[in-house]
Amino acid sequence: MSTTGASADPLAALGSLPGVPDSVESVRKAVDRVYGHRIMRRRSNEITSEAALRGARGSAALSGADWALEEVRRRTDFSGDDEARVVGAALRLTAEAGQLLSIWRQSPLRVLARLHLVAAASKDDAVGRPRQEGEPVDEPLIELPLPSAAEVHGRLEGLSELIIAGGSAPALVTAAVVHGELLALRPFASHNGLVARTAERIVLVGSGLDPKSVCPAEVGHAELGRAAYAAALDGYVSGTPEGVAAWISHCGRATELGARESTAVCEALQRGAA
């Protein structure tokens, strides 16, 4: 994880990188537009449910299972093949995320272990714990050098300490760093992308930026595409201020697109009620 210098609150320092303050403000305006919509005052539970479904679909698409929304909505069996299992894992994680908000700030590593357990849905002894040295990682869409198990352990501990300590960093910055670190480290033997995007959602919701979970960044990440996602992640992994800022801004744009998606859902519901 990169910071811009020694600081008692290193994540806050990232919030001052070029372009990041503008991204933070733009995300706030996009979120405010959703929450200010008249439909949100009467039917917020419906918007939350729809955002969860669309977010899961987007996250699964980034992990190689790019199904149409109506197919995700229609299916009940997600055990048939690899793509179906990916979609099922994304749906389970989205449902689980809301149950872990109160634990996240006290024990983020416990939450990450739980997320991997839910995603993998397996009794394999590699599930629910960080990988050990020499264990393979099944994450074919992230083509970055794999850090050693020792580096993973140290950086996870550092990330956990930052989250527990709290600080003044904008929610977008914290969410982007959590997301980027987990993708860069790939701490588990599988499902790291799904877990990373769920952790981003937990930060955005738990921070109070999106308390009703109606701005699914996963939708935006999928809309921006896997190539842009990988390129932005390369910038984060480079550790340069420009690269880290570009990743944070990319996550901000994804969150804006998620907010736009839910605004469109509100508009559709309003037209139907008219």
PDB file of C-alpha atoms in Angstrom:
ATOM      1  CA  MET A   1       0.000   0.000   0.000  1.00  0.00           C
ATOM      2  CA  SER A   2       1.348   3.350  -0.984  1.00  0.00           C
ATOM      3  CA  THR A   3       1.066   6.635   0.875  1.00  0.00           C
ATOM      4  CA  THR A   4       2.398  10.081   0.093  1.00  0.00           C
ATOM      5  CA  GLY A   5       4.636  10.364   3.116  1.00  0.00           C
ATOM      6  CA  ALA A   6       4.760   9.827   6.849  1.00  0.00           C
ATOM      7  CA  SER A   7       1.479  10.752   8.470  1.00  0.00           C
ATOM      8  CA  ALA A   8      -0.587   9.779  11.476  1.00  0.00           C
ATOM      9  CA  ASP A   9      -3.434   9.386   8.994  1.00  0.00           C
ATOM     10  CA  PRO A  10      -1.867   8.129   5.747  1.00  0.00           C
ATOM     11  CA  LEU A  11      -5.181   7.479   4.028  1.00  0.00           C
ATOM     12  CA  ALA A  12      -6.166  11.105   4.557  1.00  0.00           C
ATOM     13  CA  ALA A  13      -2.951  12.101   2.778  1.00  0.00           C
ATOM     14  CA  LEU A  14      -4.119  10.144  -0.269  1.00  0.00           C
ATOM     15  CA  GLY A  15      -7.240  12.304  -0.333  1.00  0.00           C
ATOM     16  CA  SER A  16      -5.143  15.305  -1.342  1.00  0.00           C
ATOM     17  CA  LEU A  17      -3.614  13.673  -4.429  1.00  0.00           C
ATOM     18  CA  PRO A  18      -4.286  15.484  -7.722  1.00  0.00           C
ATOM     19  CA  GLY A  19      -7.803  14.804  -8.967  1.00  0.00           C
ATOM     20  CA  VAL A  20      -8.923  12.937  -5.867  1.00  0.00           C
ATOM     21  CA  PRO A  21     -10.730  15.858  -4.139  1.00  0.00           C
ATOM     22  CA  ASP A  22     -12.725  16.401  -7.339  1.00  0.00           C
ATOM     23  CA  SER A  23     -13.623  12.703  -7.436  1.00  0.00           C
ATOM     24  CA  VAL A  24     -14.721  12.763  -3.805  1.00  0.00           C
ATOM     25  CA  GLU A  25     -16.962  15.768  -4.435  1.00  0.00           C
ATOM     26  CA  SER A  26     -18.390  14.275  -7.623  1.00  0.00           C
ATOM     27  CA  VAL A  27     -19.253  11.035  -5.828  1.00  0.00           C
ATOM     28  CA  ARG A  28     -20.939  12.941  -3.023  1.00  0.00           C
ATOM     29  CA  LYS A  29     -23.126  14.827  -5.498  1.00  0.00           C
ATOM     30  CA  ALA A  30     -24.073  11.617  -7.321  1.00  0.00           C
ATOM     31  CA  VAL A  31     -25.013   9.911  -4.047  1.00  0.00           C
ATOM     32  CA  ASP A  32     -27.003  12.935  -2.917  1.00  0.00           C
ATOM     33  CA  ARG A  33     -29.012  12.839  -6.149  1.00  0.00           C
ATOM     34  CA  VAL A  34     -30.117   9.264  -5.461  1.00  0.00           C
ATOM     35  CA  TYR A  35     -30.986   9.907  -1.836  1.00  0.00           C
ATOM     36  CA  GLY A  36     -32.855  13.075  -2.756  1.00  0.00           C
ATOM     37  CA  HIS A  37     -35.121  11.307  -5.238  1.00  0.00           C
ATOM     38  CA  ARG A  38     -38.773  11.247  -4.180  1.00  0.00           C
ATOM     39  CA  ILE A  39     -38.995   7.452  -4.777  1.00  0.00           C
ATOM     40  CA  MET A  40     -36.242   6.870  -2.193  1.00  0.00           C
ATOM     41  CA  ARG A  41     -38.461   8.366   0.487  1.00  0.00           C
ATOM     42  CA  ARG A  42     -41.203   5.799  -0.147  1.00  0.00           C
ATOM     43  CA  ARG A  43     -39.590   2.735  -1.704  1.00  0.00           C
ATOM     44  CA  SER A  44     -35.969   2.678  -0.544  1.00  0.00           C
ATOM     45  CA  ASN A  45     -36.088  -1.028   0.288  1.00  0.00           C
ATOM     46  CA  GLU A  46     -36.904  -1.824  -3.337  1.00  0.00           C
ATOM     47  CA  ILE A  47     -34.031   0.331  -4.551  1.00  0.00           C
ATOM     48  CA  THR A  48     -31.655  -1.379  -2.120  1.00  0.00           C
ATOM     49  CA  SER A  49     -32.732  -4.843  -3.285  1.00  0.00           C
ATOM     50  CA  GLU A  50     -32.366  -3.924  -6.942  1.00  0.00           C
ATOM     51  CA  ALA A  51     -28.968  -2.328  -6.316  1.00  0.00           C
ATOM     52  CA  ALA A  52     -27.818  -5.521  -4.591  1.00  0.00           C
ATOM     53  CA  LEU A  53     -28.839  -7.649  -7.557  1.00  0.00           C
ATOM     54  CA  ARG A  54     -27.223  -5.325 -10.085  1.00  0.00           C
ATOM     55  CA  GLY A  55     -24.095  -4.991  -7.995  1.00  0.00           C
ATOM     56  CA  ALA A  56     -23.714  -8.771  -7.757  1.00  0.00           C
ATOM     57  CA  ARG A  57     -24.195  -9.078 -11.517  1.00  0.00           C
ATOM     58  CA  GLY A  58     -21.505  -6.451 -12.116  1.00  0.00           C
ATOM     59  CA  SER A  59     -19.023  -8.061  -9.757  1.00  0.00           C
ATOM     60  CA  ALA A  60     -19.582 -11.488 -11.329  1.00  0.00           C
ATOM     61  CA  ALA A  61     -19.027  -9.986 -14.788  1.00  0.00           C
ATOM     62  CA  LEU A  62     -15.607  -8.724 -13.712  1.00  0.00           C
ATOM     63  CA  SER A  63     -14.790 -12.245 -12.533  1.00  0.00           C
ATOM     64  CA  GLY A  64     -15.642 -13.746 -15.906  1.00  0.00           C
ATOM     65  CA  ALA A  65     -19.376 -14.505 -15.600  1.00  0.00           C
ATOM     66  CA  ASP A  66     -20.969 -11.721 -17.645  1.00  0.00           C
ATOM     67  CA  TRP A  67     -24.636 -12.686 -17.510  1.00  0.00           C
ATOM     68  CA  ALA A  68     -27.573 -10.541 -18.490  1.00  0.00           C
ATOM     69  CA  LEU A  69     -29.388  -9.032 -15.517  1.00  0.00           C
ATOM     70  CA  GLU A  70     -32.598 -10.884 -16.335  1.00  0.00           C
ATOM     71  CA  GLU A  71     -30.727 -14.188 -16.381  1.00  0.00           C
ATOM     72  CA  VAL A  72     -29.382 -13.486 -12.877  1.00  0.00           C
ATOM     73  CA  ARG A  73     -32.882 -12.536 -11.774  1.00  0.00           C
ATOM     74  CA  ARG A  74     -34.459 -15.637 -13.287  1.00  0.00           C
ATOM     75  CA  ARG A  75     -32.026 -18.330 -12.159  1.00  0.00           C
ATOM     76  CA  THR A  76     -32.402 -20.239  -8.921  1.00  0.00           C
ATOM     77  CA  ASP A  77     -29.657 -22.839  -9.363  1.00  0.00           C
ATOM     78  CA  PHE A  78     -26.098 -21.527  -9.372  1.00  0.00           C
ATOM     79  CA  SER A  79     -24.227 -24.829  -9.152  1.00  0.00           C
ATOM     80  CA  GLY A  80     -24.276 -25.952 -12.767  1.00  0.00           C
ATOM     81  CA  ASP A  81     -20.911 -24.719 -14.081  1.00  0.00           C
ATOM     82  CA  ASP A  82     -18.044 -22.365 -13.281  1.00  0.00           C
ATOM     83  CA  GLU A  83     -19.874 -19.228 -14.419  1.00  0.00           C
ATOM     84  CA  ALA A  84     -22.989 -20.134 -12.457  1.00  0.00           C
ATOM     85  CA  ARG A  85     -20.888 -20.676  -9.346  1.00  0.00           C
ATOM     86  CA  VAL A  86     -19.262 -17.253  -9.774  1.00  0.00           C
ATOM     87  CA  VAL A  87     -22.665 -15.574 -10.043  1.00  0.00           C
ATOM     88  CA  GLY A  88     -23.901 -17.519  -7.011  1.00  0.00           C
ATOM     89  CA  ALA A  89     -20.853 -16.447  -5.028  1.00  0.00           C
ATOM     90  CA  ALA A  90     -21.421 -12.788  -5.958  1.00  0.00           C
ATOM     91  CA  LEU A  91     -25.045 -12.972  -4.864  1.00  0.00           C
ATOM     92  CA  ARG A  92     -24.142 -14.614  -1.548  1.00  0.00           C
ATOM     93  CA  LEU A  93     -21.499 -11.986  -0.843  1.00  0.00           C
ATOM     94  CA  THR A  94     -23.867  -9.121  -1.559  1.00  0.00           C
ATOM     95  CA  ALA A  95     -26.387 -10.606   0.871  1.00  0.00           C
ATOM     96  CA  GLU A  96     -23.708 -11.213   3.499  1.00  0.00           C
ATOM     97  CA  ALA A  97     -22.160  -7.745   3.324  1.00  0.00           C
ATOM     98  CA  GLY A  98     -24.970  -6.078   5.250  1.00  0.00           C
ATOM     99  CA  GLN A  99     -24.565  -8.518   8.131  1.00  0.00           C
ATOM    100  CA  LEU A 100     -20.896  -7.627   8.652  1.00  0.00           C
ATOM    101  CA  LEU A 101     -20.975  -3.845   8.899  1.00  0.00           C
ATOM    102  CA  SER A 102     -20.774  -3.740  12.693  1.00  0.00           C
ATOM    103  CA  ILE A 103     -17.798  -6.121  12.750  1.00  0.00           C
ATOM    104  CA  TRP A 104     -15.750  -4.437  10.038  1.00  0.00           C
ATOM    105  CA  ARG A 105     -14.353  -1.533  12.064  1.00  0.00           C
ATOM    106  CA  GLN A 106     -13.396  -3.801  14.965  1.00  0.00           C
ATOM    107  CA  SER A 107     -12.097  -6.821  13.056  1.00  0.00           C
ATOM    108  CA  PRO A 108     -11.690  -6.348   9.311  1.00  0.00           C
ATOM    109  CA  LEU A 109      -9.583  -9.489   8.895  1.00  0.00           C
ATOM    110  CA  ARG A 110     -12.338 -11.552  10.463  1.00  0.00           C
ATOM    111  CA  VAL A 111     -14.786 -10.058   7.976  1.00  0.00           C
ATOM    112  CA  LEU A 112     -12.506 -10.823   5.031  1.00  0.00           C
ATOM    113  CA  ALA A 113     -12.166 -14.425   6.191  1.00  0.00           C
ATOM    114  CA  ARG A 114     -15.940 -14.689   6.453  1.00  0.00           C
ATOM    115  CA  LEU A 115     -16.407 -13.220   2.979  1.00  0.00           C
ATOM    116  CA  HIS A 116     -14.052 -15.779   1.493  1.00  0.00           C
ATOM    117  CA  LEU A 117     -15.858 -18.573   3.308  1.00  0.00           C
ATOM    118  CA  VAL A 118     -19.192 -17.381   1.933  1.00  0.00           C
ATOM    119  CA  ALA A 119     -17.837 -16.965  -1.591  1.00  0.00           C
ATOM    120  CA  ALA A 120     -16.086 -20.315  -1.758  1.00  0.00           C
ATOM    121  CA  ALA A 121     -18.920 -22.290  -0.120  1.00  0.00           C
ATOM    122  CA  SER A 122     -16.480 -25.132   0.436  1.00  0.00           C
ATOM    123  CA  LYS A 123     -15.037 -27.089   3.324  1.00  0.00           C
ATOM    124  CA  ASP A 124     -11.555 -27.074   1.814  1.00  0.00           C
ATOM    125  CA  ASP A 125      -8.955 -26.228   4.462  1.00  0.00           C
ATOM    126  CA  ALA A 126      -7.696 -23.295   2.357  1.00  0.00           C
ATOM    127  CA  VAL A 127     -11.054 -21.525   2.648  1.00  0.00           C
ATOM    128  CA  GLY A 128     -11.477 -18.641   5.072  1.00  0.00           C
ATOM    129  CA  ARG A 129      -7.795 -18.031   5.730  1.00  0.00           C
ATOM    130  CA  PRO A 130      -4.952 -16.210   3.921  1.00  0.00           C
ATOM    131  CA  ARG A 131      -2.979 -18.426   1.581  1.00  0.00           C
ATOM    132  CA  GLN A 132       0.261 -20.014   2.686  1.00  0.00           C
ATOM    133  CA  GLU A 133       3.567 -19.921   0.847  1.00  0.00           C
ATOM    134  CA  GLY A 134       3.429 -22.017  -2.291  1.00  0.00           C
ATOM    135  CA  GLU A 135      -0.347 -22.325  -2.429  1.00  0.00           C
ATOM    136  CA  PRO A 136      -1.735 -21.542  -5.896  1.00  0.00           C
ATOM    137  CA  VAL A 137      -4.208 -18.726  -6.491  1.00  0.00           C
ATOM    138  CA  ASP A 138      -7.106 -19.055  -8.908  1.00  0.00           C
ATOM    139  CA  GLU A 139      -7.619 -15.476 -10.098  1.00  0.00           C
ATOM    140  CA  PRO A 140      -7.028 -15.608 -13.871  1.00  0.00           C
ATOM    141  CA  LEU A 141      -8.277 -12.113 -14.683  1.00  0.00           C
ATOM    142  CA  ILE A 142      -5.718 -10.361 -12.438  1.00  0.00           C
ATOM    143  CA  GLU A 143      -2.383 -10.694 -14.233  1.00  0.00           C
ATOM    144  CA  LEU A 144      -0.038  -9.163 -11.680  1.00  0.00           C
ATOM    145  CA  PRO A 145       2.954 -10.665  -9.879  1.00  0.00           C
ATOM    146  CA  LEU A 146       1.756 -12.565  -6.828  1.00  0.00           C
ATOM    147  CA  PRO A 147       3.150 -11.246  -3.513  1.00  0.00           C
ATOM    148  CA  SER A 148       4.639 -13.753  -1.097  1.00  0.00           C
ATOM    149  CA  ALA A 149       2.565 -15.070   1.777  1.00  0.00           C
ATOM    150  CA  ALA A 150       4.798 -13.133   4.192  1.00  0.00           C
ATOM    151  CA  GLU A 151       4.153  -9.869   2.338  1.00  0.00           C
ATOM    152  CA  VAL A 152       0.435 -10.618   2.279  1.00  0.00           C
ATOM    153  CA  HIS A 153       0.413 -11.144   6.046  1.00  0.00           C
ATOM    154  CA  GLY A 154       2.268  -7.893   6.747  1.00  0.00           C
ATOM    155  CA  ARG A 155       0.175  -5.755   4.439  1.00  0.00           C
ATOM    156  CA  LEU A 156      -3.104  -7.228   5.669  1.00  0.00           C
ATOM    157  CA  GLU A 157      -2.091  -6.422   9.219  1.00  0.00           C
ATOM    158  CA  GLY A 158      -1.210  -2.882   8.203  1.00  0.00           C
ATOM    159  CA  LEU A 159      -4.516  -2.437   6.395  1.00  0.00           C
ATOM    160  CA  SER A 160      -6.397  -3.790   9.398  1.00  0.00           C
ATOM    161  CA  GLU A 161      -4.635  -1.347  11.728  1.00  0.00           C
ATOM    162  CA  LEU A 162      -5.561   1.597   9.500  1.00  0.00           C
ATOM    163  CA  ILE A 163      -9.207   0.578   9.389  1.00  0.00           C
ATOM    164  CA  ILE A 164      -9.447  -0.003  13.142  1.00  0.00           C
ATOM    165  CA  ALA A 165      -7.706   3.305  13.891  1.00  0.00           C
ATOM    166  CA  GLY A 166     -10.163   5.176  11.715  1.00  0.00           C
ATOM    167  CA  GLY A 167      -9.195   8.607  10.533  1.00  0.00           C
ATOM    168  CA  SER A 168     -10.341  11.532   8.453  1.00  0.00           C
ATOM    169  CA  ALA A 169      -9.906  10.050   4.989  1.00  0.00           C
ATOM    170  CA  PRO A 170     -12.945  10.333   2.702  1.00  0.00           C
ATOM    171  CA  ALA A 171     -14.922   7.111   2.369  1.00  0.00           C
ATOM    172  CA  LEU A 172     -14.049   6.868  -1.319  1.00  0.00           C
ATOM    173  CA  VAL A 173     -10.320   6.881  -0.538  1.00  0.00           C
ATOM    174  CA  THR A 174     -10.605   4.202   2.141  1.00  0.00           C
ATOM    175  CA  ALA A 175     -12.840   2.032  -0.041  1.00  0.00           C
ATOM    176  CA  ALA A 176     -10.490   2.330  -3.018  1.00  0.00           C
ATOM    177  CA  VAL A 177      -7.426   1.450  -0.937  1.00  0.00           C
ATOM    178  CA  VAL A 178      -9.131  -1.583   0.607  1.00  0.00           C
ATOM    179  CA  HIS A 179     -10.253  -2.709  -2.846  1.00  0.00           C
ATOM    180  CA  GLY A 180      -6.836  -2.107  -4.418  1.00  0.00           C
ATOM    181  CA  GLU A 181      -4.876  -3.819  -1.654  1.00  0.00           C
ATOM    182  CA  LEU A 182      -6.996  -6.953  -1.795  1.00  0.00           C
ATOM    183  CA  LEU A 183      -6.664  -7.191  -5.573  1.00  0.00           C
ATOM    184  CA  ALA A 184      -2.932  -6.565  -5.424  1.00  0.00           C
ATOM    185  CA  LEU A 185      -2.361  -9.094  -2.630  1.00  0.00           C
ATOM    186  CA  ARG A 186      -4.887 -11.764  -3.633  1.00  0.00           C
ATOM    187  CA  PRO A 187      -4.701 -13.082  -0.059  1.00  0.00           C
ATOM    188  CA  PHE A 188      -6.977 -16.070  -0.635  1.00  0.00           C
ATOM    189  CA  ALA A 189      -6.687 -19.098  -2.883  1.00  0.00           C
ATOM    190  CA  SER A 190      -9.742 -17.994  -4.887  1.00  0.00           C
ATOM    191  CA  HIS A 191     -12.527 -15.399  -5.224  1.00  0.00           C
ATOM    192  CA  ASN A 192     -10.257 -12.455  -4.391  1.00  0.00           C
ATOM    193  CA  GLY A 193     -11.907 -10.109  -6.886  1.00  0.00           C
ATOM    194  CA  LEU A 194     -15.375 -10.830  -5.551  1.00  0.00           C
ATOM    195  CA  VAL A 195     -14.172 -10.375  -1.962  1.00  0.00           C
ATOM    196  CA  ALA A 196     -12.343  -7.127  -2.802  1.00  0.00           C
ATOM    197  CA  ARG A 197     -15.398  -5.560  -4.400  1.00  0.00           C
ATOM    198  CA  THR A 198     -17.610  -6.636  -1.510  1.00  0.00           C
ATOM    199  CA  ALA A 199     -15.157  -5.067   0.937  1.00  0.00           C
ATOM    200  CA  GLU A 200     -15.332  -1.837  -1.068  1.00  0.00           C
ATOM    201  CA  ARG A 201     -19.124  -1.939  -0.721  1.00  0.00           C
ATOM    202  CA  ILE A 202     -18.846  -2.499   3.048  1.00  0.00           C
ATOM    203  CA  VAL A 203     -16.638   0.577   3.415  1.00  0.00           C
ATOM    204  CA  LEU A 204     -18.938   2.796   1.345  1.00  0.00           C
ATOM    205  CA  VAL A 205     -22.001   1.678   3.302  1.00  0.00           C
ATOM    206  CA  GLY A 206     -20.420   1.540   6.751  1.00  0.00           C
ATOM    207  CA  SER A 207     -18.832   4.970   6.372  1.00  0.00           C
ATOM    208  CA  GLY A 208     -22.247   6.564   6.007  1.00  0.00           C
ATOM    209  CA  LEU A 209     -21.629   7.686   2.440  1.00  0.00           C
ATOM    210  CA  ASP A 210     -24.182   5.182   1.131  1.00  0.00           C
ATOM    211  CA  PRO A 211     -25.959   3.856   4.241  1.00  0.00           C
ATOM    212  CA  LYS A 212     -28.827   2.206   2.335  1.00  0.00           C
ATOM    213  CA  SER A 213     -26.439   0.531  -0.130  1.00  0.00           C
ATOM    214  CA  VAL A 214     -28.069   1.972  -3.230  1.00  0.00           C
ATOM    215  CA  CYS A 215     -24.933   3.056  -5.125  1.00  0.00           C
ATOM    216  CA  PRO A 216     -23.324  -0.216  -6.253  1.00  0.00           C
ATOM    217  CA  ALA A 217     -19.794   0.554  -7.400  1.00  0.00           C
ATOM    218  CA  GLU A 218     -19.633  -2.954  -8.879  1.00  0.00           C
ATOM    219  CA  VAL A 219     -22.089  -1.812 -11.562  1.00  0.00           C
ATOM    220  CA  GLY A 220     -19.766   1.007 -12.515  1.00  0.00           C
ATOM    221  CA  HIS A 221     -16.647  -1.152 -12.505  1.00  0.00           C
ATOM    222  CA  ALA A 222     -18.351  -3.548 -14.902  1.00  0.00           C
ATOM    223  CA  GLU A 223     -19.600  -0.726 -17.122  1.00  0.00           C
ATOM    224  CA  LEU A 224     -16.126   0.806 -17.340  1.00  0.00           C
ATOM    225  CA  GLY A 225     -14.837  -2.603 -18.407  1.00  0.00           C
ATOM    226  CA  ARG A 226     -12.201  -5.098 -17.417  1.00  0.00           C
ATOM    227  CA  ALA A 227      -9.463  -3.427 -19.463  1.00  0.00           C
ATOM    228  CA  ALA A 228      -9.911  -0.079 -17.696  1.00  0.00           C
ATOM    229  CA  TYR A 229     -10.184  -1.875 -14.350  1.00  0.00           C
ATOM    230  CA  ALA A 230      -6.896  -3.699 -14.909  1.00  0.00           C
ATOM    231  CA  ALA A 231      -5.151  -0.542 -16.142  1.00  0.00           C
ATOM    232  CA  ALA A 232      -6.282   1.451 -13.106  1.00  0.00           C
ATOM    233  CA  LEU A 233      -5.165  -1.354 -10.798  1.00  0.00           C
ATOM    234  CA  ASP A 234      -1.740  -1.323 -12.461  1.00  0.00           C
ATOM    235  CA  GLY A 235      -1.522   2.333 -11.458  1.00  0.00           C
ATOM    236  CA  TYR A 236      -2.356   1.513  -7.853  1.00  0.00           C
ATOM    237  CA  VAL A 237       0.210  -1.276  -7.713  1.00  0.00           C
ATOM    238  CA  SER A 238       2.882   1.037  -9.151  1.00  0.00           C
ATOM    239  CA  GLY A 239       2.704   3.011  -5.906  1.00  0.00           C
ATOM    240  CA  THR A 240       3.250   6.345  -7.649  1.00  0.00           C
ATOM    241  CA  PRO A 241       1.069   9.276  -6.557  1.00  0.00           C
ATOM    242  CA  GLU A 242      -0.320   9.539 -10.084  1.00  0.00           C
ATOM    243  CA  GLY A 243      -1.086   5.818 -10.249  1.00  0.00           C
ATOM    244  CA  VAL A 244      -2.766   5.714  -6.850  1.00  0.00           C
ATOM    245  CA  ALA A 245      -4.771   8.857  -7.658  1.00  0.00           C
ATOM    246  CA  ALA A 246      -5.911   7.317 -10.954  1.00  0.00           C
ATOM    247  CA  TRP A 247      -7.118   4.183  -9.141  1.00  0.00           C
ATOM    248  CA  ILE A 248      -9.036   6.216  -6.559  1.00  0.00           C
ATOM    249  CA  SER A 249     -10.594   8.314  -9.314  1.00  0.00           C
ATOM    250  CA  HIS A 250     -11.514   5.145 -11.213  1.00  0.00           C
ATOM    251  CA  CYS A 251     -13.288   3.801  -8.115  1.00  0.00           C
ATOM    252  CA  GLY A 252     -15.006   7.153  -7.751  1.00  0.00           C
ATOM    253  CA  ARG A 253     -16.274   7.043 -11.310  1.00  0.00           C
ATOM    254  CA  ALA A 254     -17.532   3.481 -10.735  1.00  0.00           C
ATOM    255  CA  THR A 255     -19.447   4.622  -7.668  1.00  0.00           C
ATOM    256  CA  GLU A 256     -20.965   7.514  -9.626  1.00  0.00           C
ATOM    257  CA  LEU A 257     -22.124   5.086 -12.300  1.00  0.00           C
ATOM    258  CA  GLY A 258     -23.631   2.864  -9.623  1.00  0.00           C
ATOM    259  CA  ALA A 259     -25.497   5.874  -8.256  1.00  0.00           C
ATOM    260  CA  ARG A 260     -26.673   6.743 -11.761  1.00  0.00           C
ATOM    261  CA  GLU A 261     -27.985   3.200 -12.179  1.00  0.00           C
ATOM    262  CA  SER A 262     -30.113   3.479  -9.049  1.00  0.00           C
ATOM    263  CA  THR A 263     -31.318   6.915 -10.077  1.00  0.00           C
ATOM    264  CA  ALA A 264     -32.533   5.316 -13.308  1.00  0.00           C
ATOM    265  CA  VAL A 265     -34.307   2.627 -11.291  1.00  0.00           C
ATOM    266  CA  CYS A 266     -36.003   5.365  -9.247  1.00  0.00           C
ATOM    267  CA  GLU A 267     -37.105   7.073 -12.438  1.00  0.00           C
ATOM    268  CA  ALA A 268     -38.509   3.831 -13.819  1.00  0.00           C
ATOM    269  CA  LEU A 269     -40.460   3.171 -10.638  1.00  0.00           C
ATOM    270  CA  GLN A 270     -41.769   6.721 -10.668  1.00  0.00           C
ATOM    271  CA  ARG A 271     -42.997   6.368 -14.251  1.00  0.00           C
ATOM    272  CA  GLY A 272     -44.693   3.108 -13.330  1.00  0.00           C
ATOM    273  CA  ALA A 273     -46.448   4.736 -10.389  1.00  0.00           C
ATOM    274  CA  ALA A 274     -47.562   7.763 -12.390  1.00  0.00           C
TER     275      ALA A 274
END
